[in-house]
Structure formats: structure tokens, C-alpha cells
Amino acid sequence: MDAETRALERPVDHKREVRLWLRLLTCTTLIENEIRRRLRRDFDVTLPRFDLMAQLEKAPDGMTLGEVSRRMMVSNGNVTGLVERLAAQGLLERAPNPSDRRATLIRLTPEGRRNFARMARAHEGWVAELFAGLSPPQGETLMDLLARAKHSAAAACE
Amino acid sequence: MDAETRALERPVDHKREVRLWLRLLTCTTLIENEIRRRLRRDFDVTLPRFDLMAQLEKAPDGMTLGEVSRRMMVSNGNVTGLVERLAAQGLLERAPNPSDRRATLIRLTPEGRRNFARMARAHEGWVAELFAGLSPPQGETLMDLLARAKHSAAAACE
DNA sequence: GCGAATTATTTTATGCTTAAAGCATCCGGT
DNA sequence: ACCGGATGCTTTAAGCATAAAATAATTCGC
């Protein structure tokens, strides 16, 4: 049985796409693990807490939990717990939302802002270091292709 | 103060690299969450369990926990727990390693293999669907750039 | 206004994940 | 043969993450 016959009889295989997905995942995990490790080592902070603070930094007037949860692509309950712990550390605070009593606003405290500013500076340097092997044009191309992949995946998620 | 002067006085900024990293992370998380959701919906299995079974599939004669842990890029203790749960489901089994009594070999049971084969077929289709928006040459380019990014990051991790 | 459907958050149960400490086994140098 | 260091795994404590159910407030249609 030749290759052409096999191709007609068997369902199409998608080994290339799977290899691409595995490489994307490996690459991301590698970088994510390293950033996680450095955040713990230098600032004694976890990546989820850093990510949450990064979201709040962009909204000086505060943000609802739901908004944070959508942007971080994690569940609601997850954010509740993270906010709990960061508030206990005095890095963020909850404020009642006058226009909707269901939704609490959260925002960084001044200490949270100072704290995040230091971490963000280091973080930026680390990321640049980790991607140093890519030239600017390669970085641009990668950005574009990832945008395509993102749209493609978003479409497939309905 | 013009742009050139600012560039000389302030530390270099790396906004481009950070944007690239965030896009890489968003893209991966989007796809990963969707695959996780579908695995749960159609096969009532978690992604980590699927990933572990995928590793074992490639080693019919069995693999040590340490080997699995390195390949999956997760901690030793994590694998211990996953193996525990998959063994309880009858999907994998432990076998003593005659040449090293510290290291246990694990391998899929026949049921585990059948089970995984079904899931892998669906998984392959999902991945192809999620990446359908990329042409084959674009996929190739993305593969290459991710390989570069991976080597770059690996170098920065020492 | 009233009630039903929707939206925002929290709670609960379960599972994943890590770092660090501990135990068992193996290996190399003496 | 022994001992010290390395290796493989498990345990522990804490934190992260989800889905599903519960609670509370809002909004919409009538």
C-alpha cells in the first residue's frame, strides 16, 4: 500500500500542528518557570501575585474582581483568594463601588505601587535577557505570528 | 529634553520584549485552557494526567519518575501525586527496577494505552483546529522562531 | 413596582504545583 | 569493605487553580 492510498483511507494526521503546539508550550513553560524562580528568589513573591499587581498598576482608579479575572484568564474564585493574600500583605485594598454594590473595586496601596515598581524594573530586564537571542525583526515576526495564532485559537473557541 | 537625551540618561527600556512575552503567554494560556476544557468535557481527564500518559506512551518499556519529571518540566513531588492518582484509576502501573532499587519504572496498562489512544486522536484534531488560521509556511516560521526563543531562554537560564 | 433573569462575588470540594526536608539506595575513592 | 556524596523518590506545608453551588445585588420586561 503506497503513501497515497494510505492518505485516502486514514484520517488526516496533524503531527505538524501538534509539534508546533508542544514547542509553543515548552518555550512558554521554560520562560515562565525561570521568571517564577527569579521573582521568588529576589522579591519573595509568586508569579500570580505579580501578575495581579501588574493588572492593577494599569488602573490607578481601581478595577473590579471580574475585570481582573477576565484579563488574567483565570477563574473568579481564584482572584478572590489572591486578593485576600495581597490585601493581608498590605499591597492592595478594597474599596466599595458606589455605583454597583455587588462589585468591589480593588487597587494598589502606595506601598503596593512602590513594591511593584521595583519588581517591574527587574522583570523587564529579565524578559529582555531571556529574549536576547532574537533580533528585532525576528521579534516582530514572532509577534505577528502569535497574533495570528491567537486569533485562530480564539475563533476555534467560538 | 529630546528623545536622544532621554535615551542616554535613562536605563534602556524593553517594552517590546515585554509585549512579546505577554503575547506568547496569552496565546499559550488561551490554547491550554481550551484543551483543558475539552479534555474534561469529553474524557473527564485533567491536562496533567493526559500529559503524563503522553510521555509514557512514548516509552513502552517504562520510564522512571525522574525522567518523566524532567520531560514534563515539573517537580518530582508533583509526579509522585499524578502517578498515585493514575495508578488508582488503573491507567498505569509501577514496576520495580531490577538495576536500581531507588528508581521505580512506570508504564501504561493496556487499558491506559487504549484510553490514551482515544484521547490522543481527539487532541490531535483539536490542536489542528486551533491552529487552522496559520498556513503551513507560517507554521514553519513560527516553529523556527520558537526554537530560537527556546535556545535564547535556555542560555539565559545558564 | 414586581418578579425573573442576569451579573458579581464568595464558598466548597478537589486537584495541581512547588520548595524544602527526609529516607533509601547507589557509586566512587580510599 | 567502608564512608561520604550523589541520586531517586516521597512527604509536608503552603499556595494556586478550577468547577459548581450559594449568596447578593442589579437590570429588564411587563
GROMACS .gro file of C-alpha atoms (C1' of nucleotides) in nm:
model
  376
    1MET     CA    1   0.000   0.000   0.000
    2ASP     CA    2   0.156   0.325  -0.110
    3ALA     CA    3   0.150   0.658   0.069
    4GLU     CA    4  -0.128   0.798  -0.144
    5THR     CA    5  -0.358   0.506  -0.071
    6ARG     CA    6  -0.290   0.532   0.299
    7ALA     CA    7  -0.365   0.903   0.289
    8LEU     CA    8  -0.704   0.831   0.137
    9GLU     CA    9  -0.801   0.561   0.380
   10ARG     CA   10  -0.678   0.704   0.708
   11PRO     CA   11  -0.799   1.020   0.876
   12VAL     CA   12  -0.564   1.311   0.809
   13ASP     CA   13  -0.287   1.335   1.062
   14HIS     CA   14  -0.183   1.661   1.220
   15LYS     CA   15   0.160   1.582   1.357
   16ARG     CA   16   0.296   1.916   1.242
   17GLU     CA   17   0.037   2.113   1.433
   18VAL     CA   18   0.093   1.903   1.745
   19ARG     CA   19   0.470   1.958   1.723
   20LEU     CA   20   0.410   2.330   1.688
   21TRP     CA   21   0.182   2.332   1.992
   22LEU     CA   22   0.429   2.135   2.202
   23ARG     CA   23   0.708   2.371   2.109
   24LEU     CA   24   0.498   2.674   2.195
   25LEU     CA   25   0.411   2.518   2.529
   26THR     CA   26   0.768   2.415   2.610
   27CYS     CA   27   0.901   2.758   2.524
   28THR     CA   28   0.644   2.936   2.739
   29THR     CA   29   0.687   2.698   3.031
   30LEU     CA   30   1.064   2.740   3.022
   31ILE     CA   31   1.044   3.118   3.040
   32GLU     CA   32   0.759   3.119   3.289
   33ASN     CA   33   0.941   2.885   3.527
   34GLU     CA   34   1.254   3.100   3.513
   35ILE     CA   35   1.062   3.421   3.585
   36ARG     CA   36   0.877   3.249   3.868
   37ARG     CA   37   1.208   3.135   4.015
   38ARG     CA   38   1.365   3.480   3.997
   39LEU     CA   39   1.060   3.655   4.144
   40ARG     CA   40   1.073   3.420   4.439
   41ARG     CA   41   1.449   3.449   4.478
   42ASP     CA   42   1.477   3.829   4.454
   43PHE     CA   43   1.141   3.953   4.583
   44ASP     CA   44   0.984   3.660   4.764
   45VAL     CA   45   0.671   3.695   4.557
   46THR     CA   46   0.476   3.447   4.346
   47LEU     CA   47   0.405   3.494   3.976
   48PRO     CA   48   0.023   3.510   4.018
   49ARG     CA   49   0.061   3.789   4.275
   50PHE     CA   50   0.298   3.978   4.047
   51ASP     CA   51   0.056   3.937   3.756
   52LEU     CA   52  -0.236   4.065   3.961
   53MET     CA   53  -0.036   4.369   4.074
   54ALA     CA   54   0.062   4.432   3.711
   55GLN     CA   55  -0.306   4.447   3.616
   56LEU     CA   56  -0.386   4.690   3.897
   57GLU     CA   57  -0.091   4.912   3.810
   58LYS     CA   58  -0.265   4.987   3.480
   59ALA     CA   59  -0.582   5.107   3.656
   60PRO     CA   60  -0.496   5.368   3.920
   61ASP     CA   61  -0.865   5.421   3.999
   62GLY     CA   62  -0.923   5.056   4.072
   63MET     CA   63  -1.074   4.762   3.894
   64THR     CA   64  -1.339   4.505   3.977
   65LEU     CA   65  -1.250   4.146   4.055
   66GLY     CA   66  -1.435   4.031   3.746
   67GLU     CA   67  -1.234   4.261   3.523
   68VAL     CA   68  -0.911   4.128   3.672
   69SER     CA   69  -1.028   3.771   3.633
   70ARG     CA   70  -1.109   3.821   3.264
   71ARG     CA   71  -0.779   3.991   3.191
   72MET     CA   72  -0.576   3.727   3.372
   73MET     CA   73  -0.781   3.449   3.213
   74VAL     CA   74  -0.836   3.277   3.546
   75SER     CA   75  -1.149   3.190   3.739
   76ASN     CA   76  -1.335   3.428   3.969
   77GLY     CA   77  -1.270   3.225   4.281
   78ASN     CA   78  -0.901   3.226   4.209
   79VAL     CA   79  -0.889   3.606   4.213
   80THR     CA   80  -1.082   3.616   4.540
   81GLY     CA   81  -0.803   3.416   4.707
   82LEU     CA   82  -0.518   3.616   4.551
   83VAL     CA   83  -0.678   3.945   4.657
   84GLU     CA   84  -0.722   3.805   5.007
   85ARG     CA   85  -0.350   3.731   5.037
   86LEU     CA   86  -0.227   4.052   4.877
   87ALA     CA   87  -0.459   4.257   5.098
   88ALA     CA   88  -0.321   4.075   5.405
   89GLN     CA   89   0.026   4.188   5.295
   90GLY     CA   90  -0.098   4.546   5.268
   91LEU     CA   91  -0.019   4.565   4.897
   92LEU     CA   92  -0.373   4.627   4.777
   93GLU     CA   93  -0.701   4.747   4.923
   94ARG     CA   94  -1.069   4.701   4.851
   95ALA     CA   95  -1.296   4.998   4.805
   96PRO     CA   96  -1.676   4.986   4.783
   97ASN     CA   97  -1.812   5.064   4.440
   98PRO     CA   98  -2.074   5.340   4.483
   99SER     CA   99  -2.245   5.265   4.153
  100ASP     CA  100  -2.277   4.887   4.196
  101ARG     CA  101  -2.279   4.732   4.539
  102ARG     CA  102  -2.213   4.383   4.404
  103ALA     CA  103  -1.877   4.472   4.255
  104THR     CA  104  -1.586   4.564   4.482
  105LEU     CA  105  -1.309   4.781   4.344
  106ILE     CA  106  -0.951   4.686   4.425
  107ARG     CA  107  -0.640   4.898   4.382
  108LEU     CA  108  -0.276   4.902   4.485
  109THR     CA  109  -0.183   5.078   4.807
  110PRO     CA  110   0.108   5.326   4.789
  111GLU     CA  111   0.329   5.052   4.930
  112GLY     CA  112   0.196   4.814   4.667
  113ARG     CA  113   0.282   5.063   4.395
  114ARG     CA  114   0.637   5.116   4.524
  115ASN     CA  115   0.682   4.743   4.564
  116PHE     CA  116   0.556   4.670   4.216
  117ALA     CA  117   0.771   4.941   4.056
  118ARG     CA  118   1.086   4.774   4.187
  119MET     CA  119   0.978   4.430   4.070
  120ALA     CA  120   0.864   4.554   3.730
  121ARG     CA  121   1.204   4.708   3.660
  122ALA     CA  122   1.382   4.380   3.730
  123HIS     CA  123   1.118   4.182   3.541
  124GLU     CA  124   1.163   4.395   3.230
  125GLY     CA  125   1.537   4.327   3.235
  126TRP     CA  126   1.489   3.955   3.279
  127VAL     CA  127   1.249   3.930   2.986
  128ALA     CA  128   1.489   4.123   2.763
  129GLU     CA  129   1.767   3.888   2.871
  130LEU     CA  130   1.560   3.578   2.801
  131PHE     CA  131   1.472   3.701   2.451
  132ALA     CA  132   1.816   3.842   2.375
  133GLY     CA  133   1.879   3.573   2.111
  134LEU     CA  134   1.609   3.716   1.882
  135SER     CA  135   1.684   4.014   1.658
  136PRO     CA  136   1.428   4.297   1.648
  137PRO     CA  137   1.288   4.186   1.310
  138GLN     CA  138   1.259   3.829   1.435
  139GLY     CA  139   1.077   3.960   1.740
  140GLU     CA  140   0.836   4.150   1.514
  141THR     CA  141   0.767   3.844   1.302
  142LEU     CA  142   0.710   3.633   1.612
  143MET     CA  143   0.467   3.895   1.745
  144ASP     CA  144   0.271   3.885   1.420
  145LEU     CA  145   0.257   3.508   1.401
  146LEU     CA  146   0.147   3.483   1.763
  147ALA     CA  147  -0.127   3.735   1.694
  148ARG     CA  148  -0.244   3.512   1.411
  149ALA     CA  149  -0.230   3.204   1.630
  150LYS     CA  150  -0.424   3.386   1.899
  151HIS     CA  151  -0.699   3.491   1.660
  152SER     CA  152  -0.710   3.144   1.510
  153ALA     CA  153  -0.747   2.985   1.852
  154ALA     CA  154  -1.000   3.244   1.968
  155ALA     CA  155  -1.210   3.168   1.660
  156ALA     CA  156  -1.198   2.795   1.735
  157CYS     CA  157  -1.315   2.861   2.092
  158GLU     CA  158  -1.632   3.007   1.929
  159MET     CA  159   1.468   6.730   2.656
  160ASP     CA  160   1.462   6.538   2.331
  161ALA     CA  161   1.432   6.166   2.280
  162GLU     CA  162   1.803   6.115   2.228
  163THR     CA  163   1.894   6.282   2.555
  164ARG     CA  164   1.636   6.078   2.743
  165ALA     CA  165   1.774   5.761   2.587
  166LEU     CA  166   2.120   5.845   2.717
  167GLU     CA  167   2.010   5.927   3.071
  168ARG     CA  168   1.755   5.660   3.141
  169PRO     CA  169   1.819   5.289   3.156
  170VAL     CA  170   1.719   5.123   2.830
  171ASP     CA  171   1.359   5.017   2.823
  172HIS     CA  172   1.247   4.682   2.694
  173LYS     CA  173   0.878   4.735   2.631
  174ARG     CA  174   0.896   4.547   2.305
  175GLU     CA  175   1.032   4.234   2.468
  176VAL     CA  176   0.774   4.251   2.745
  177ARG     CA  177   0.493   4.287   2.491
  178LEU     CA  178   0.631   3.987   2.305
  179TRP     CA  179   0.643   3.783   2.623
  180LEU     CA  180   0.290   3.877   2.722
  181ARG     CA  181   0.160   3.783   2.381
  182LEU     CA  182   0.339   3.448   2.394
  183LEU     CA  183   0.191   3.383   2.736
  184THR     CA  184  -0.161   3.491   2.640
  185CYS     CA  185  -0.156   3.277   2.329
  186THR     CA  186  -0.036   2.969   2.516
  187THR     CA  187  -0.280   3.017   2.803
  188LEU     CA  188  -0.571   3.058   2.563
  189ILE     CA  189  -0.495   2.731   2.384
  190GLU     CA  190  -0.405   2.546   2.701
  191ASN     CA  191  -0.729   2.645   2.875
  192GLU     CA  192  -0.934   2.534   2.576
  193ILE     CA  193  -0.763   2.195   2.557
  194ARG     CA  194  -0.804   2.153   2.931
  195ARG     CA  195  -1.175   2.231   2.900
  196ARG     CA  196  -1.229   1.985   2.616
  197LEU     CA  197  -1.034   1.704   2.785
  198ARG     CA  198  -1.253   1.746   3.090
  199ARG     CA  199  -1.573   1.770   2.889
  200ASP     CA  200  -1.515   1.475   2.655
  201PHE     CA  201  -1.295   1.240   2.858
  202ASP     CA  202  -1.325   1.357   3.217
  203VAL     CA  203  -0.948   1.379   3.245
  204THR     CA  204  -0.718   1.661   3.353
  205LEU     CA  205  -0.444   1.804   3.133
  206PRO     CA  206  -0.158   1.698   3.364
  207ARG     CA  207  -0.284   1.337   3.358
  208PHE     CA  208  -0.310   1.347   2.980
  209ASP     CA  209   0.042   1.490   2.954
  210LEU     CA  210   0.183   1.221   3.179
  211MET     CA  211   0.015   0.948   2.977
  212ALA     CA  212   0.153   1.106   2.659
  213GLN     CA  213   0.505   1.077   2.800
  214LEU     CA  214   0.453   0.712   2.892
  215GLU     CA  215   0.308   0.630   2.551
  216LYS     CA  216   0.649   0.710   2.404
  217ALA     CA  217   0.825   0.457   2.630
  218PRO     CA  218   0.653   0.117   2.608
  219ASP     CA  219   0.916  -0.036   2.836
  220GLY     CA  220   0.853   0.214   3.111
  221MET     CA  221   1.021   0.524   3.242
  222THR     CA  222   1.139   0.641   3.581
  223LEU     CA  223   0.957   0.914   3.769
  224GLY     CA  224   1.261   1.138   3.742
  225GLU     CA  225   1.269   1.105   3.367
  226VAL     CA  226   0.900   1.197   3.345
  227SER     CA  227   0.951   1.490   3.578
  228ARG     CA  228   1.236   1.629   3.366
  229ARG     CA  229   1.044   1.590   3.042
  230MET     CA  230   0.730   1.749   3.180
  231MET     CA  231   0.935   2.025   3.344
  232VAL     CA  232   0.760   1.982   3.676
  233SER     CA  233   0.883   1.890   4.023
  234ASN     CA  234   0.943   1.538   4.147
  235GLY     CA  235   0.674   1.555   4.412
  236ASN     CA  236   0.423   1.660   4.153
  237VAL     CA  237   0.481   1.344   3.950
  238THR     CA  238   0.451   1.128   4.260
  239GLY     CA  239   0.097   1.258   4.313
  240LEU     CA  240  -0.007   1.226   3.950
  241VAL     CA  241   0.121   0.868   3.933
  242GLU     CA  242  -0.067   0.791   4.251
  243ARG     CA  243  -0.397   0.907   4.101
  244LEU     CA  244  -0.346   0.747   3.758
  245ALA     CA  245  -0.247   0.416   3.921
  246ALA     CA  246  -0.564   0.430   4.133
  247GLN     CA  247  -0.762   0.460   3.808
  248GLY     CA  248  -0.582   0.155   3.669
  249LEU     CA  249  -0.433   0.352   3.381
  250LEU     CA  250  -0.068   0.296   3.471
  251GLU     CA  251   0.133   0.059   3.684
  252ARG     CA  252   0.460   0.066   3.873
  253ALA     CA  253   0.722  -0.199   3.815
  254PRO     CA  254   1.032  -0.248   4.027
  255ASN     CA  255   1.353  -0.157   3.850
  256PRO     CA  256   1.589  -0.455   3.880
  257SER     CA  257   1.901  -0.250   3.814
  258ASP     CA  258   1.827   0.032   4.061
  259ARG     CA  259   1.602  -0.023   4.357
  260ARG     CA  260   1.559   0.351   4.417
  261ALA     CA  261   1.401   0.418   4.080
  262THR     CA  262   1.056   0.279   4.007
  263LEU     CA  263   0.955   0.225   3.647
  264ILE     CA  264   0.605   0.328   3.545
  265ARG     CA  265   0.421   0.234   3.229
  266LEU     CA  266   0.069   0.244   3.087
  267THR     CA  267  -0.155  -0.055   3.144
  268PRO     CA  268  -0.334  -0.197   2.837
  269GLU     CA  269  -0.641  -0.003   2.947
  270GLY     CA  270  -0.430   0.310   2.983
  271ARG     CA  271  -0.299   0.264   2.631
  272ARG     CA  272  -0.647   0.218   2.483
  273ASN     CA  273  -0.773   0.513   2.683
  274PHE     CA  274  -0.488   0.735   2.572
  275ALA     CA  275  -0.521   0.637   2.207
  276ARG     CA  276  -0.878   0.764   2.201
  277MET     CA  277  -0.787   1.090   2.372
  278ALA     CA  278  -0.482   1.147   2.155
  279ARG     CA  279  -0.687   1.121   1.837
  280ALA     CA  280  -0.928   1.388   1.957
  281HIS     CA  281  -0.645   1.601   2.091
  282GLU     CA  282  -0.468   1.600   1.757
  283GLY     CA  283  -0.782   1.722   1.586
  284TRP     CA  284  -0.836   1.999   1.839
  285VAL     CA  285  -0.483   2.128   1.803
  286ALA     CA  286  -0.516   2.133   1.424
  287GLU     CA  287  -0.843   2.321   1.460
  288LEU     CA  288  -0.693   2.577   1.699
  289PHE     CA  289  -0.403   2.645   1.461
  290ALA     CA  290  -0.612   2.632   1.144
  291GLY     CA  291  -0.564   3.005   1.084
  292LEU     CA  292  -0.191   2.958   1.015
  293SER     CA  293  -0.073   2.847   0.673
  294PRO     CA  294   0.190   2.568   0.659
  295PRO     CA  295   0.476   2.814   0.582
  296GLN     CA  296   0.364   3.037   0.868
  297GLY     CA  297   0.364   2.734   1.095
  298GLU     CA  298   0.717   2.652   0.985
  299THR     CA  299   0.837   3.006   1.053
  300LEU     CA  300   0.671   3.005   1.393
  301MET     CA  301   0.839   2.672   1.475
  302ASP     CA  302   1.179   2.818   1.385
  303LEU     CA  303   1.132   3.137   1.582
  304LEU     CA  304   1.011   2.945   1.886
  305ALA     CA  305   1.318   2.724   1.862
  306ARG     CA  306   1.531   3.038   1.867
  307ALA     CA  307   1.339   3.179   2.161
  308LYS     CA  308   1.379   2.850   2.344
  309HIS     CA  309   1.755   2.841   2.291
  310SER     CA  310   1.784   3.204   2.388
  311ALA     CA  311   1.593   3.147   2.711
  312ALA     CA  312   1.779   2.826   2.788
  313ALA     CA  313   2.108   3.013   2.752
  314ALA     CA  314   1.987   3.285   2.992
  315CYS     CA  315   1.894   3.018   3.248
  316GLU     CA  316   2.265   2.921   3.243
  317DG     C1'  317  -4.324   4.836   4.119
  318DC     C1'  318  -4.269   4.312   4.081
  319DG     C1'  319  -4.055   3.909   3.959
  320DA     C1'  320  -3.734   3.659   3.655
  321DA     C1'  321  -3.311   3.652   3.453
  322DT     C1'  322  -2.853   3.824   3.473
  323DT     C1'  323  -2.426   3.965   3.684
  324DA     C1'  324  -2.053   3.993   4.069
  325DT     C1'  325  -1.852   3.770   4.414
  326DT     C1'  326  -1.769   3.408   4.759
  327DT     C1'  327  -1.767   2.940   4.920
  328DT     C1'  328  -1.667   2.450   4.881
  329DA     C1'  329  -1.451   2.039   4.726
  330DT     C1'  330  -1.098   1.865   4.468
  331DG     C1'  331  -0.683   1.856   4.230
  332DC     C1'  332  -0.232   2.057   4.072
  333DT     C1'  333   0.220   2.264   4.195
  334DT     C1'  334   0.617   2.396   4.434
  335DA     C1'  335   1.015   2.412   4.772
  336DA     C1'  336   1.223   2.202   5.129
  337DA     C1'  337   1.313   1.827   5.427
  338DG     C1'  338   1.365   1.341   5.477
  339DC     C1'  339   1.455   0.849   5.360
  340DA     C1'  340   1.651   0.489   5.084
  341DT     C1'  341   1.977   0.341   4.755
  342DC     C1'  342   2.377   0.374   4.470
  343DC     C1'  343   2.855   0.495   4.348
  344DG     C1'  344   3.344   0.627   4.377
  345DG     C1'  345   3.762   0.683   4.637
  346DT     C1'  346   4.031   0.506   4.978
  347DA     C1'  347   3.476  -0.302   5.293
  348DC     C1'  348   3.358   0.138   5.425
  349DC     C1'  349   3.219   0.612   5.418
  350DG     C1'  350   3.068   1.043   5.213
  351DG     C1'  351   2.839   1.249   4.847
  352DA     C1'  352   2.510   1.200   4.485
  353DT     C1'  353   2.073   1.039   4.312
  354DG     C1'  354   1.561   0.889   4.316
  355DC     C1'  355   1.162   0.922   4.536
  356DT     C1'  356   0.818   1.061   4.896
  357DT     C1'  357   0.630   1.361   5.239
  358DT     C1'  358   0.482   1.804   5.411
  359DA     C1'  359   0.304   2.266   5.419
  360DA     C1'  360   0.160   2.632   5.163
  361DG     C1'  361  -0.027   2.834   4.773
  362DC     C1'  362  -0.258   2.825   4.309
  363DA     C1'  363  -0.649   2.680   4.015
  364DT     C1'  364  -1.086   2.502   3.867
  365DA     C1'  365  -1.594   2.390   3.854
  366DA     C1'  366  -2.009   2.412   4.069
  367DA     C1'  367  -2.315   2.579   4.407
  368DA     C1'  368  -2.454   2.956   4.703
  369DT     C1'  369  -2.535   3.447   4.807
  370DA     C1'  370  -2.629   3.905   4.694
  371DA     C1'  371  -2.731   4.298   4.405
  372DT     C1'  372  -2.876   4.473   3.963
  373DT     C1'  373  -3.149   4.502   3.540
  374DC     C1'  374  -3.511   4.421   3.228
  375DG     C1'  375  -3.979   4.328   3.081
  376DC     C1'  376  -4.414   4.383   3.196
   0.00000   0.00000   0.00000
